[in-house]
GROMACS .gro file of C-alpha atoms in nm:
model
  367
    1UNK     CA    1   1.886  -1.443   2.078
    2UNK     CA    2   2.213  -1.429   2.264
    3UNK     CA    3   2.511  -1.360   2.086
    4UNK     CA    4   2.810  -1.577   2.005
    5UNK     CA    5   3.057  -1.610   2.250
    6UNK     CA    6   3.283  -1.484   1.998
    7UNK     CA    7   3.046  -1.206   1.906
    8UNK     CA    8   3.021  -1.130   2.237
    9UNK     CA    9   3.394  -1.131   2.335
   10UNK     CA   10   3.428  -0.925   2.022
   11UNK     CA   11   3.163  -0.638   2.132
   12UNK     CA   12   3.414  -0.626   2.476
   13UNK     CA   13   3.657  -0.520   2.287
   14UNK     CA   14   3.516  -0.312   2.059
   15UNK     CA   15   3.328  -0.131   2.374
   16UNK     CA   16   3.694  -0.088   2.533
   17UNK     CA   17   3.846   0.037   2.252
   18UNK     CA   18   3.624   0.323   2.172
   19UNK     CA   19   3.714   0.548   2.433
   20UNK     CA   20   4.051   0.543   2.278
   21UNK     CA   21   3.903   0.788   2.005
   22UNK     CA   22   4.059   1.197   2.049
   23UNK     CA   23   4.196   1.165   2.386
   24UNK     CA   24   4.600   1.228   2.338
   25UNK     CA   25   4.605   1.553   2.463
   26UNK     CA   26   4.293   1.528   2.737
   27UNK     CA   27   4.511   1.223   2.854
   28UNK     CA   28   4.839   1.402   2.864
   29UNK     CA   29   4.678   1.674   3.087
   30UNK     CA   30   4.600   1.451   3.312
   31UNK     CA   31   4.895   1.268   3.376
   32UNK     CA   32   5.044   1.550   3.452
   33UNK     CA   33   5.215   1.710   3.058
   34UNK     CA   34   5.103   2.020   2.946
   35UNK     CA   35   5.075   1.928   2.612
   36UNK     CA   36   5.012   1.625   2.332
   37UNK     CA   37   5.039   1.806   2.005
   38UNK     CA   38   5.098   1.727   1.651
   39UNK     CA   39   5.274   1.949   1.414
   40UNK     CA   40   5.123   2.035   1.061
   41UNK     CA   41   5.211   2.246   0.724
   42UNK     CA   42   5.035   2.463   0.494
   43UNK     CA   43   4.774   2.310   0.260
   44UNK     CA   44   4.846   2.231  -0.103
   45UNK     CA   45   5.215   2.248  -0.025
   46UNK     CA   46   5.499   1.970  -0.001
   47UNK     CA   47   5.367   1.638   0.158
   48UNK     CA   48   5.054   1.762   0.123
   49UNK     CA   49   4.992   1.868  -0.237
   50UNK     CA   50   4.914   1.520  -0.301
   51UNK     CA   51   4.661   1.469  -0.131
   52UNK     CA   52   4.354   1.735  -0.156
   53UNK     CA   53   4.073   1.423  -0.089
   54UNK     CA   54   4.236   1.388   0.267
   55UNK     CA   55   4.189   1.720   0.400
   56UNK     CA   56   3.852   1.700   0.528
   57UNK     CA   57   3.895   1.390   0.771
   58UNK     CA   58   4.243   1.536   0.831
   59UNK     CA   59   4.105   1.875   0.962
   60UNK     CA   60   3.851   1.688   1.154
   61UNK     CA   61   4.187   1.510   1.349
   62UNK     CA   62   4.379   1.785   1.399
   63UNK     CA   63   4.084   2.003   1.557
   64UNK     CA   64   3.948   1.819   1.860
   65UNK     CA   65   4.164   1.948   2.108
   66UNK     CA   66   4.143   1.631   2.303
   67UNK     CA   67   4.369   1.425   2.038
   68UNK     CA   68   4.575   1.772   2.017
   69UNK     CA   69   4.600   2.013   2.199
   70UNK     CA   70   4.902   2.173   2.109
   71UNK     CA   71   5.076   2.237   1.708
   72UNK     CA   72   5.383   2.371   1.505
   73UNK     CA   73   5.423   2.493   1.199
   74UNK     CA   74   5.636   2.247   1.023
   75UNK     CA   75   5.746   2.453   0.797
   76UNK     CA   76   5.628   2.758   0.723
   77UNK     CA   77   5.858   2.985   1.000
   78UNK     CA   78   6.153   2.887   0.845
   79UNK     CA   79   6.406   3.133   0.747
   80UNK     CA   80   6.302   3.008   0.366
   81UNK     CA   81   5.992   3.122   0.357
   82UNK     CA   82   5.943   3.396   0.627
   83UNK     CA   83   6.269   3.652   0.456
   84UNK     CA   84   6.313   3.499   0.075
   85UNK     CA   85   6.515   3.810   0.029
   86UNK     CA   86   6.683   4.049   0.247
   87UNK     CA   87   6.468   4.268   0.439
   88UNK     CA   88   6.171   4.100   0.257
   89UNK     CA   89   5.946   3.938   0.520
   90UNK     CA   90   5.686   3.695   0.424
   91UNK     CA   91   5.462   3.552   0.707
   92UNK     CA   92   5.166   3.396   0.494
   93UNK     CA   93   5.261   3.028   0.535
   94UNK     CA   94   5.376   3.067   0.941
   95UNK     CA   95   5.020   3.249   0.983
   96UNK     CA   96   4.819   2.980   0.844
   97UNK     CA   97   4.918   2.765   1.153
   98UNK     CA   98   4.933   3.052   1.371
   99UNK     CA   99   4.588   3.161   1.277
  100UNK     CA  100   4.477   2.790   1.298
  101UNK     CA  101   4.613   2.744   1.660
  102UNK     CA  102   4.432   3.079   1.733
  103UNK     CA  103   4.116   2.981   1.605
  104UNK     CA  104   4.092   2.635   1.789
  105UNK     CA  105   4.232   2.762   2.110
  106UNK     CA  106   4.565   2.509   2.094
  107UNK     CA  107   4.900   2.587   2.213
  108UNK     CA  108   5.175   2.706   1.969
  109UNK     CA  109   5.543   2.581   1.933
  110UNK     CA  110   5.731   2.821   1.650
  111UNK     CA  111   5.969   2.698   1.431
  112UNK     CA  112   6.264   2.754   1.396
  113UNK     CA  113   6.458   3.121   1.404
  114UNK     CA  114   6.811   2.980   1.272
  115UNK     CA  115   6.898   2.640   1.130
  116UNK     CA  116   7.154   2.584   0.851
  117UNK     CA  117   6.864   2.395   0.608
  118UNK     CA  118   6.583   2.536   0.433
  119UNK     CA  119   6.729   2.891   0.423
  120UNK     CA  120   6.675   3.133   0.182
  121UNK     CA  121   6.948   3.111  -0.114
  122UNK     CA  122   7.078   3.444  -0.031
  123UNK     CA  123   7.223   3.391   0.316
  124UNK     CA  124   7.406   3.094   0.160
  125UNK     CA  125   7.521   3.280  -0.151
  126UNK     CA  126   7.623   3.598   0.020
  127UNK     CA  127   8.024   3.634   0.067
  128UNK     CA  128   7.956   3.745   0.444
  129UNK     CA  129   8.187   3.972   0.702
  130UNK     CA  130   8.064   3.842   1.044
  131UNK     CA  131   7.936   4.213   1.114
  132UNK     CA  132   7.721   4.167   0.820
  133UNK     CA  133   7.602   3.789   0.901
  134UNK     CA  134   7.566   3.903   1.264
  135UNK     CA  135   7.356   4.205   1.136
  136UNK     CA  136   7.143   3.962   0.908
  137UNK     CA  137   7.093   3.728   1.184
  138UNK     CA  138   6.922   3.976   1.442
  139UNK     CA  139   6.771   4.141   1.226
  140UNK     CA  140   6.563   3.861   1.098
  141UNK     CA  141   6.480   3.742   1.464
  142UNK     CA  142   6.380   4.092   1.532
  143UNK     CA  143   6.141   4.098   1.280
  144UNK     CA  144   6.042   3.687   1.281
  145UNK     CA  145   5.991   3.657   1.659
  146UNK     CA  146   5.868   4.014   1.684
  147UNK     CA  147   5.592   3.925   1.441
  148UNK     CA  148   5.503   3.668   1.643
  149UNK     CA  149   5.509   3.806   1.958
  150UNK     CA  150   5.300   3.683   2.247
  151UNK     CA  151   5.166   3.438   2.035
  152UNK     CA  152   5.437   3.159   2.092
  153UNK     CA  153   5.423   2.979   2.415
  154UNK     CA  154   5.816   2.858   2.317
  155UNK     CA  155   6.028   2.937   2.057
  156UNK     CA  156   6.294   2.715   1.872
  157UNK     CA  157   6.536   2.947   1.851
  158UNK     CA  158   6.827   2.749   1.700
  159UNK     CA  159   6.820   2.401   1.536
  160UNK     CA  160   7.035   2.190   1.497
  161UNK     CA  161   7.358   2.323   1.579
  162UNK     CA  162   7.543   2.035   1.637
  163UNK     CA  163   7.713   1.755   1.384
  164UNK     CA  164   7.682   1.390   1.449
  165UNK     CA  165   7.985   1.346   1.706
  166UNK     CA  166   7.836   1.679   1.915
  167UNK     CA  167   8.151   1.926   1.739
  168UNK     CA  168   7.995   2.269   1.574
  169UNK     CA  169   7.780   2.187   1.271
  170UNK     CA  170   7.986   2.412   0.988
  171UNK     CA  171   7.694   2.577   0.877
  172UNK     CA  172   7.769   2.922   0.715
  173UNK     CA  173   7.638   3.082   1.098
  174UNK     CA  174   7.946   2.899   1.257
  175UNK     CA  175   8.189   2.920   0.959
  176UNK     CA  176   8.157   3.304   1.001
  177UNK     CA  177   8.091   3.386   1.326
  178UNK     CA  178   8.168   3.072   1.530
  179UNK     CA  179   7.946   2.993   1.811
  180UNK     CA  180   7.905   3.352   1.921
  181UNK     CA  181   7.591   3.294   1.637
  182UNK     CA  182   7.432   3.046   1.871
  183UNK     CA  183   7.452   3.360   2.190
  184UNK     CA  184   7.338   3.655   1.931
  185UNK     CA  185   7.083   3.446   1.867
  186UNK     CA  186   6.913   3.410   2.204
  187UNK     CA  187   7.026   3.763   2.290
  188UNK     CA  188   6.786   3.894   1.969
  189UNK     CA  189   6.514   3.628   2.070
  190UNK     CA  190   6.505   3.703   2.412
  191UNK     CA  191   6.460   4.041   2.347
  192UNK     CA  192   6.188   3.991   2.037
  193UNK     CA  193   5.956   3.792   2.258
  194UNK     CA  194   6.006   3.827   2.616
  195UNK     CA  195   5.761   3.557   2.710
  196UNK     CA  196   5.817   3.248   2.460
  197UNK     CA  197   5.982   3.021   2.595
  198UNK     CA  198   6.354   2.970   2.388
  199UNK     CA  199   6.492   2.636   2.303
  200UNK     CA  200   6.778   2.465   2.151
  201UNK     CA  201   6.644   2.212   1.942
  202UNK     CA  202   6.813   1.866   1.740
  203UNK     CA  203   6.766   1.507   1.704
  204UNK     CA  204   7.055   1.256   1.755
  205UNK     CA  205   7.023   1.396   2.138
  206UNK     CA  206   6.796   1.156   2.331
  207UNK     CA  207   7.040   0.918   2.434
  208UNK     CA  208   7.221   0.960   2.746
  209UNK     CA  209   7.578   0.824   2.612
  210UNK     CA  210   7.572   1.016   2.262
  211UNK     CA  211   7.849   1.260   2.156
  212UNK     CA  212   7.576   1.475   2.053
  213UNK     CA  213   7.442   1.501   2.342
  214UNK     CA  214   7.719   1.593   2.547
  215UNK     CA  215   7.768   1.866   2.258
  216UNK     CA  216   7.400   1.958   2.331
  217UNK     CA  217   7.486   1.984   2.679
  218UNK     CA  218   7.806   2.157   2.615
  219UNK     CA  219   7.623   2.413   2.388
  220UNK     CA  220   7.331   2.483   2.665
  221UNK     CA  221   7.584   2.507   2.958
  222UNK     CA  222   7.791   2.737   2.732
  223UNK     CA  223   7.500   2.976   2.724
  224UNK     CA  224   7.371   2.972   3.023
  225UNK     CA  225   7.719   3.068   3.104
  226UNK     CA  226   7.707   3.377   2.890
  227UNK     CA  227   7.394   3.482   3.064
  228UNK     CA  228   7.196   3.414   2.799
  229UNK     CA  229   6.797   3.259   2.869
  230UNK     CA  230   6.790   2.944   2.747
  231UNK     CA  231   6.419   2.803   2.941
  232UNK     CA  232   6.466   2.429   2.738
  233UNK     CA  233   6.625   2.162   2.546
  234UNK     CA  234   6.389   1.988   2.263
  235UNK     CA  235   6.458   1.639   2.169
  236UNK     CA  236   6.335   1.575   1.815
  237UNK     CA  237   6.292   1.205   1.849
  238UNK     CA  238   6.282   1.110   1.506
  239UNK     CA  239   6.347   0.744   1.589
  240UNK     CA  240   6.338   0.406   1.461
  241UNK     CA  241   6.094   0.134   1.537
  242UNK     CA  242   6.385  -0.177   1.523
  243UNK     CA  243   6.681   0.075   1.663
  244UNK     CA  244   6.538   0.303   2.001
  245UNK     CA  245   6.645   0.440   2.318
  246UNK     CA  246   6.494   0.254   2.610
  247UNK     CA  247   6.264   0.463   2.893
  248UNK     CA  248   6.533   0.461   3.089
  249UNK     CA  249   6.759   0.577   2.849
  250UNK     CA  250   6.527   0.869   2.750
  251UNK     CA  251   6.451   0.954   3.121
  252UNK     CA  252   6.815   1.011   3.193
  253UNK     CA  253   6.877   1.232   2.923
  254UNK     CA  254   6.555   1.445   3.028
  255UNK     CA  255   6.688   1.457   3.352
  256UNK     CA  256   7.045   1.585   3.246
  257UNK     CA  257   6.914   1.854   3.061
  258UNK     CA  258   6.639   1.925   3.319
  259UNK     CA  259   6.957   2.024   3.494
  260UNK     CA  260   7.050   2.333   3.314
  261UNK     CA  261   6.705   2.430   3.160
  262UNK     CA  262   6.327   2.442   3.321
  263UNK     CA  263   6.194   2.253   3.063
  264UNK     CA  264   6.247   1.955   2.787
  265UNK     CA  265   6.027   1.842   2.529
  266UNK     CA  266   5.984   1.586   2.227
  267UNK     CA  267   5.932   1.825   1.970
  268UNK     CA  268   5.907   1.609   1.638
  269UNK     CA  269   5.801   1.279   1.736
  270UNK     CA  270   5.822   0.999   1.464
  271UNK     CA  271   5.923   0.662   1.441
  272UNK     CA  272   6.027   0.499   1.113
  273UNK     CA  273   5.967   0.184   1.013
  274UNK     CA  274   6.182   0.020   0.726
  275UNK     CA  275   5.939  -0.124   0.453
  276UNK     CA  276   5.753  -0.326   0.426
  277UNK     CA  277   5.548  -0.269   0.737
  278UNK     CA  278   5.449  -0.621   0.937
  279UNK     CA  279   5.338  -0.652   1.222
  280UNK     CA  280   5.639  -0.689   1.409
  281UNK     CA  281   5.788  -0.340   1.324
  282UNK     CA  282   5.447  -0.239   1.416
  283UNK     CA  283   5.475  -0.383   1.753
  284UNK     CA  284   5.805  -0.251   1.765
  285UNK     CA  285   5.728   0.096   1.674
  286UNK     CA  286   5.421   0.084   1.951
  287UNK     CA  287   5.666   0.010   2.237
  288UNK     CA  288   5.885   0.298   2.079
  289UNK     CA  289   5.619   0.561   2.137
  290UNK     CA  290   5.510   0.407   2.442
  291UNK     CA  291   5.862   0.461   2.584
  292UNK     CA  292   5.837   0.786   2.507
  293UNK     CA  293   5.537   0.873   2.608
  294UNK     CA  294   5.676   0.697   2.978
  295UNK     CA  295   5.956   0.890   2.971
  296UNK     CA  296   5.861   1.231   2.953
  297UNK     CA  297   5.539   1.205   3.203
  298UNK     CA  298   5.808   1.041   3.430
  299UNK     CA  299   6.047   1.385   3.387
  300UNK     CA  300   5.901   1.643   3.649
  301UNK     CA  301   6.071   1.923   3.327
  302UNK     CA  302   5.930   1.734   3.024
  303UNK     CA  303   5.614   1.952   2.930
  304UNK     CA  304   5.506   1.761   2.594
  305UNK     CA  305   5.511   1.546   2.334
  306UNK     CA  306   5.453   1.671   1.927
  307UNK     CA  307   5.452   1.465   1.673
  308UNK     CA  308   5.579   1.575   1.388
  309UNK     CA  309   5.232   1.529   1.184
  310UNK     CA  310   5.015   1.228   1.291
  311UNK     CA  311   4.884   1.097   0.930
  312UNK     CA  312   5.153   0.882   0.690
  313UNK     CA  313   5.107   1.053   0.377
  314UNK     CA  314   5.178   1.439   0.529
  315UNK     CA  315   5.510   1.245   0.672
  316UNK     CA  316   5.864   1.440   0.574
  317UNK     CA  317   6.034   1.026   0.582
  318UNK     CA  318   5.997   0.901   0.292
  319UNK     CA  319   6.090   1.195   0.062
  320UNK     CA  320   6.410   1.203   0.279
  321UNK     CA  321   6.491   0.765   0.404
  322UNK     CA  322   6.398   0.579   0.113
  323UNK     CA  323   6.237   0.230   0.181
  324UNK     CA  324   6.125   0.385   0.543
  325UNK     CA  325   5.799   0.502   0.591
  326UNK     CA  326   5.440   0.401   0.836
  327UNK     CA  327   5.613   0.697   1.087
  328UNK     CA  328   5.275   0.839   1.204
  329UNK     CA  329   4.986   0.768   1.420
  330UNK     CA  330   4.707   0.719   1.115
  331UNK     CA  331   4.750   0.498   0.798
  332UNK     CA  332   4.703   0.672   0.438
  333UNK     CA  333   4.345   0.515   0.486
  334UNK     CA  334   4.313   0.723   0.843
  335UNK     CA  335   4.296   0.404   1.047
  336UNK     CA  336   4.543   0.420   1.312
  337UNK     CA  337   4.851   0.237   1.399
  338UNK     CA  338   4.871  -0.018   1.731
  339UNK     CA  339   5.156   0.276   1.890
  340UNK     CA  340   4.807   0.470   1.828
  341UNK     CA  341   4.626   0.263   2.118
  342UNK     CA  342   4.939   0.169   2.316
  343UNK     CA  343   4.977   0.579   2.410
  344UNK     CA  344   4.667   0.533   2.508
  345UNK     CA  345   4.739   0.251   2.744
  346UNK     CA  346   5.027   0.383   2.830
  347UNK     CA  347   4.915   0.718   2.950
  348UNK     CA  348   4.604   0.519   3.122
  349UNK     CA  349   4.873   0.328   3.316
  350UNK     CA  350   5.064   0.617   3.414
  351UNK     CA  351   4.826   0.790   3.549
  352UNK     CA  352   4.636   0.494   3.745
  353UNK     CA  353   4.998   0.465   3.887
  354UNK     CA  354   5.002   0.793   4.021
  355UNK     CA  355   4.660   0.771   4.138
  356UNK     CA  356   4.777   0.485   4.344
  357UNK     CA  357   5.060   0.624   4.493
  358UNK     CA  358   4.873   0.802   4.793
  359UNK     CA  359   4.660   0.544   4.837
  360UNK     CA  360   4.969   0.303   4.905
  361UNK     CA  361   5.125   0.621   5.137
  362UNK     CA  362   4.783   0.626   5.365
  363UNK     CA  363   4.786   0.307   5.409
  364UNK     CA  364   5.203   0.260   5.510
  365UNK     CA  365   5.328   0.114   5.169
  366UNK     CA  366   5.652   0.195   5.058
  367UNK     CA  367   5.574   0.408   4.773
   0.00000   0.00000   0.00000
């Protein structure tokens, strides 16, 4: 017996929906990234103490390398947990995502070498000379990056550097030893890991017109000046779904950093959604990550995407924005969100575009 029209029209779109299952990352590679990646923390810990019943399908996720590819730590590397007290290194919580990347053959981003939160107590507490802080500073990054060596395909060396209207953050790095932190910094990292690649990372900085990003550009161009390596700019992109920069808007900011630096990334893709979710914010949020997912294939220098986790209940947003949450790819009950499928379409579109594009030359269109 034939099937229901509606049956029918219903099995069409079930049939072209399922190759939308674990191809982030395989699709990224092919329109032209390097990388679709998802970032992800220590079991048991934070966000995820929770919520033991989830690991299993979460695991699953995270390793088919064709959703992603690439992961960070999110937090173990921080200066918090890798030297709680001076000269006392601790590198179990970095090395379970290290050791997880190894083992599934995915690219690691490490995070992050000096950023005013999440520190240990000490460096706050201490009453520092600037020989002292300077001392403290490469010594950790010596022994941090060092660890690490040849392991991290890019580093963030410094994080967040910058306050809201792009002047010096006055964290107790710049209070003591002014910017000249932000040059010892990638003079120790350069020197710890020779091949990582070093960034300057913050959020705030994806729109072209924004105080903080000229002060991101400012800070970069600064370097670069000193002769220091700086090989790219990450753009955090922890946005909103009812508040976001266009593609356009994202595109020329790539391309101004893509200036000074080989590379850009989004390094901790979310998009919030103030609660309760409908399905406008929804559709909102989907044309958010779709516009980021167009902007950085269209940027020659952008290299990848991360999102910082990909399943709600692992999310750092709520604990931080209350009454904003839904920031991920997957719902607490692992179904996904419609940005989940628009990627998908997006990336699909992208690359059929490209694909097109020599056709159209061979046969005289303007391309």
């Amino acid at each position: 017996m034939r099937a229901p029209s509606s049956v029918a029209a219903a099995t069409a779109l079930l049939l072209l929906a399922t190759p939308a299952t674990a191809q982030l990352h395989k699709l990224a590679v092919q329109a032209g990234l390097r990388y679709f990646g998802a970032a992800t923390d220590t079991p048991h810990q934070r966000e995820r103490a929770p919520y033991p019943e989830s690991y299993p399908q979460y695991d699953a996720i995270l390793a088919n390398n064709d959703e992603f590819g690439q992961t960070t730590p999110t937090n173990g590397q921080k200066w918090l947990f890798t030297e709680p007290a001076p000269r006392l290194f601790n590198f179990t919580e970095g090395d379970y995502v290290a050791d997880l990347a190894a083992s599934q053959g995915k690219l690691l981003r490490c995070h992050a070498l000096v950023w005013h939160s999440q520190l240990a107590p000490w460096v706050e507490e201490t009453n520092w000379t600037a020989p002292a802080l300077a001392d403290a500073i490469e010594r950790h990054i010596r022994a941090v990056a060092g660890y690490y060596r040849g392991r991290c395909h890019a580093w963030d060396v410094v994080n967040e550097a910058l306050d809201e209207d792009g002047s010096y953050r006055q964290s107790i790095f710049y209070r003591v030893l002014g910017e000249e932190y932000l040059r010892l910094a990638f003079r120790a990292a350069a020197a710890a890991d020779p091949d990582a690649k070093l960034y300057y990372n913050d959020y705030g900085i994806e729109r072209p017109t924004s105080p903080k990003t000229a002060g991101a550009l400012r800070l970069v161009k600064m370097l670069k000046d000193a002769g220091l390596r700086v090989d790219g700019v990450g753009m955090q992109a922890h946005l909103h779904a009812d508040n976001h920069p266009s593609a356009e808007d994202l595109i020329a900011t790539s391309e101004a950093y893509a200036e000074l630096v080989d590379e850009v990334a989004f390094t901790e893709l979310d998009v919030r959604i103030k609660l309760p979710v409908d399905e406008q914010k929804l559709q909102w949020q989907k044309e958010c990550y779709q516009k980021v997912v167009t902007a950085c294939v269209k940027v020659k220098a952008c290299v990848g995407i991360t999102l910082w986790d990909f399943y709600d209940p692992f999310s750092w947003v709520p604990h931080v924005f209350p009454n904003n949450g839904a920031s991920l790819l997957w719902f607490e009950d692992f179904s996904k969100h419609p940005a989940y499928d628009g990627i998908i379409e997006t990336f699909k579109s992208l690359i059929a575009e490209a694909e097109e594009q020599p056709k159209r030359r061979s046969l005289g269109w303007r391309a």
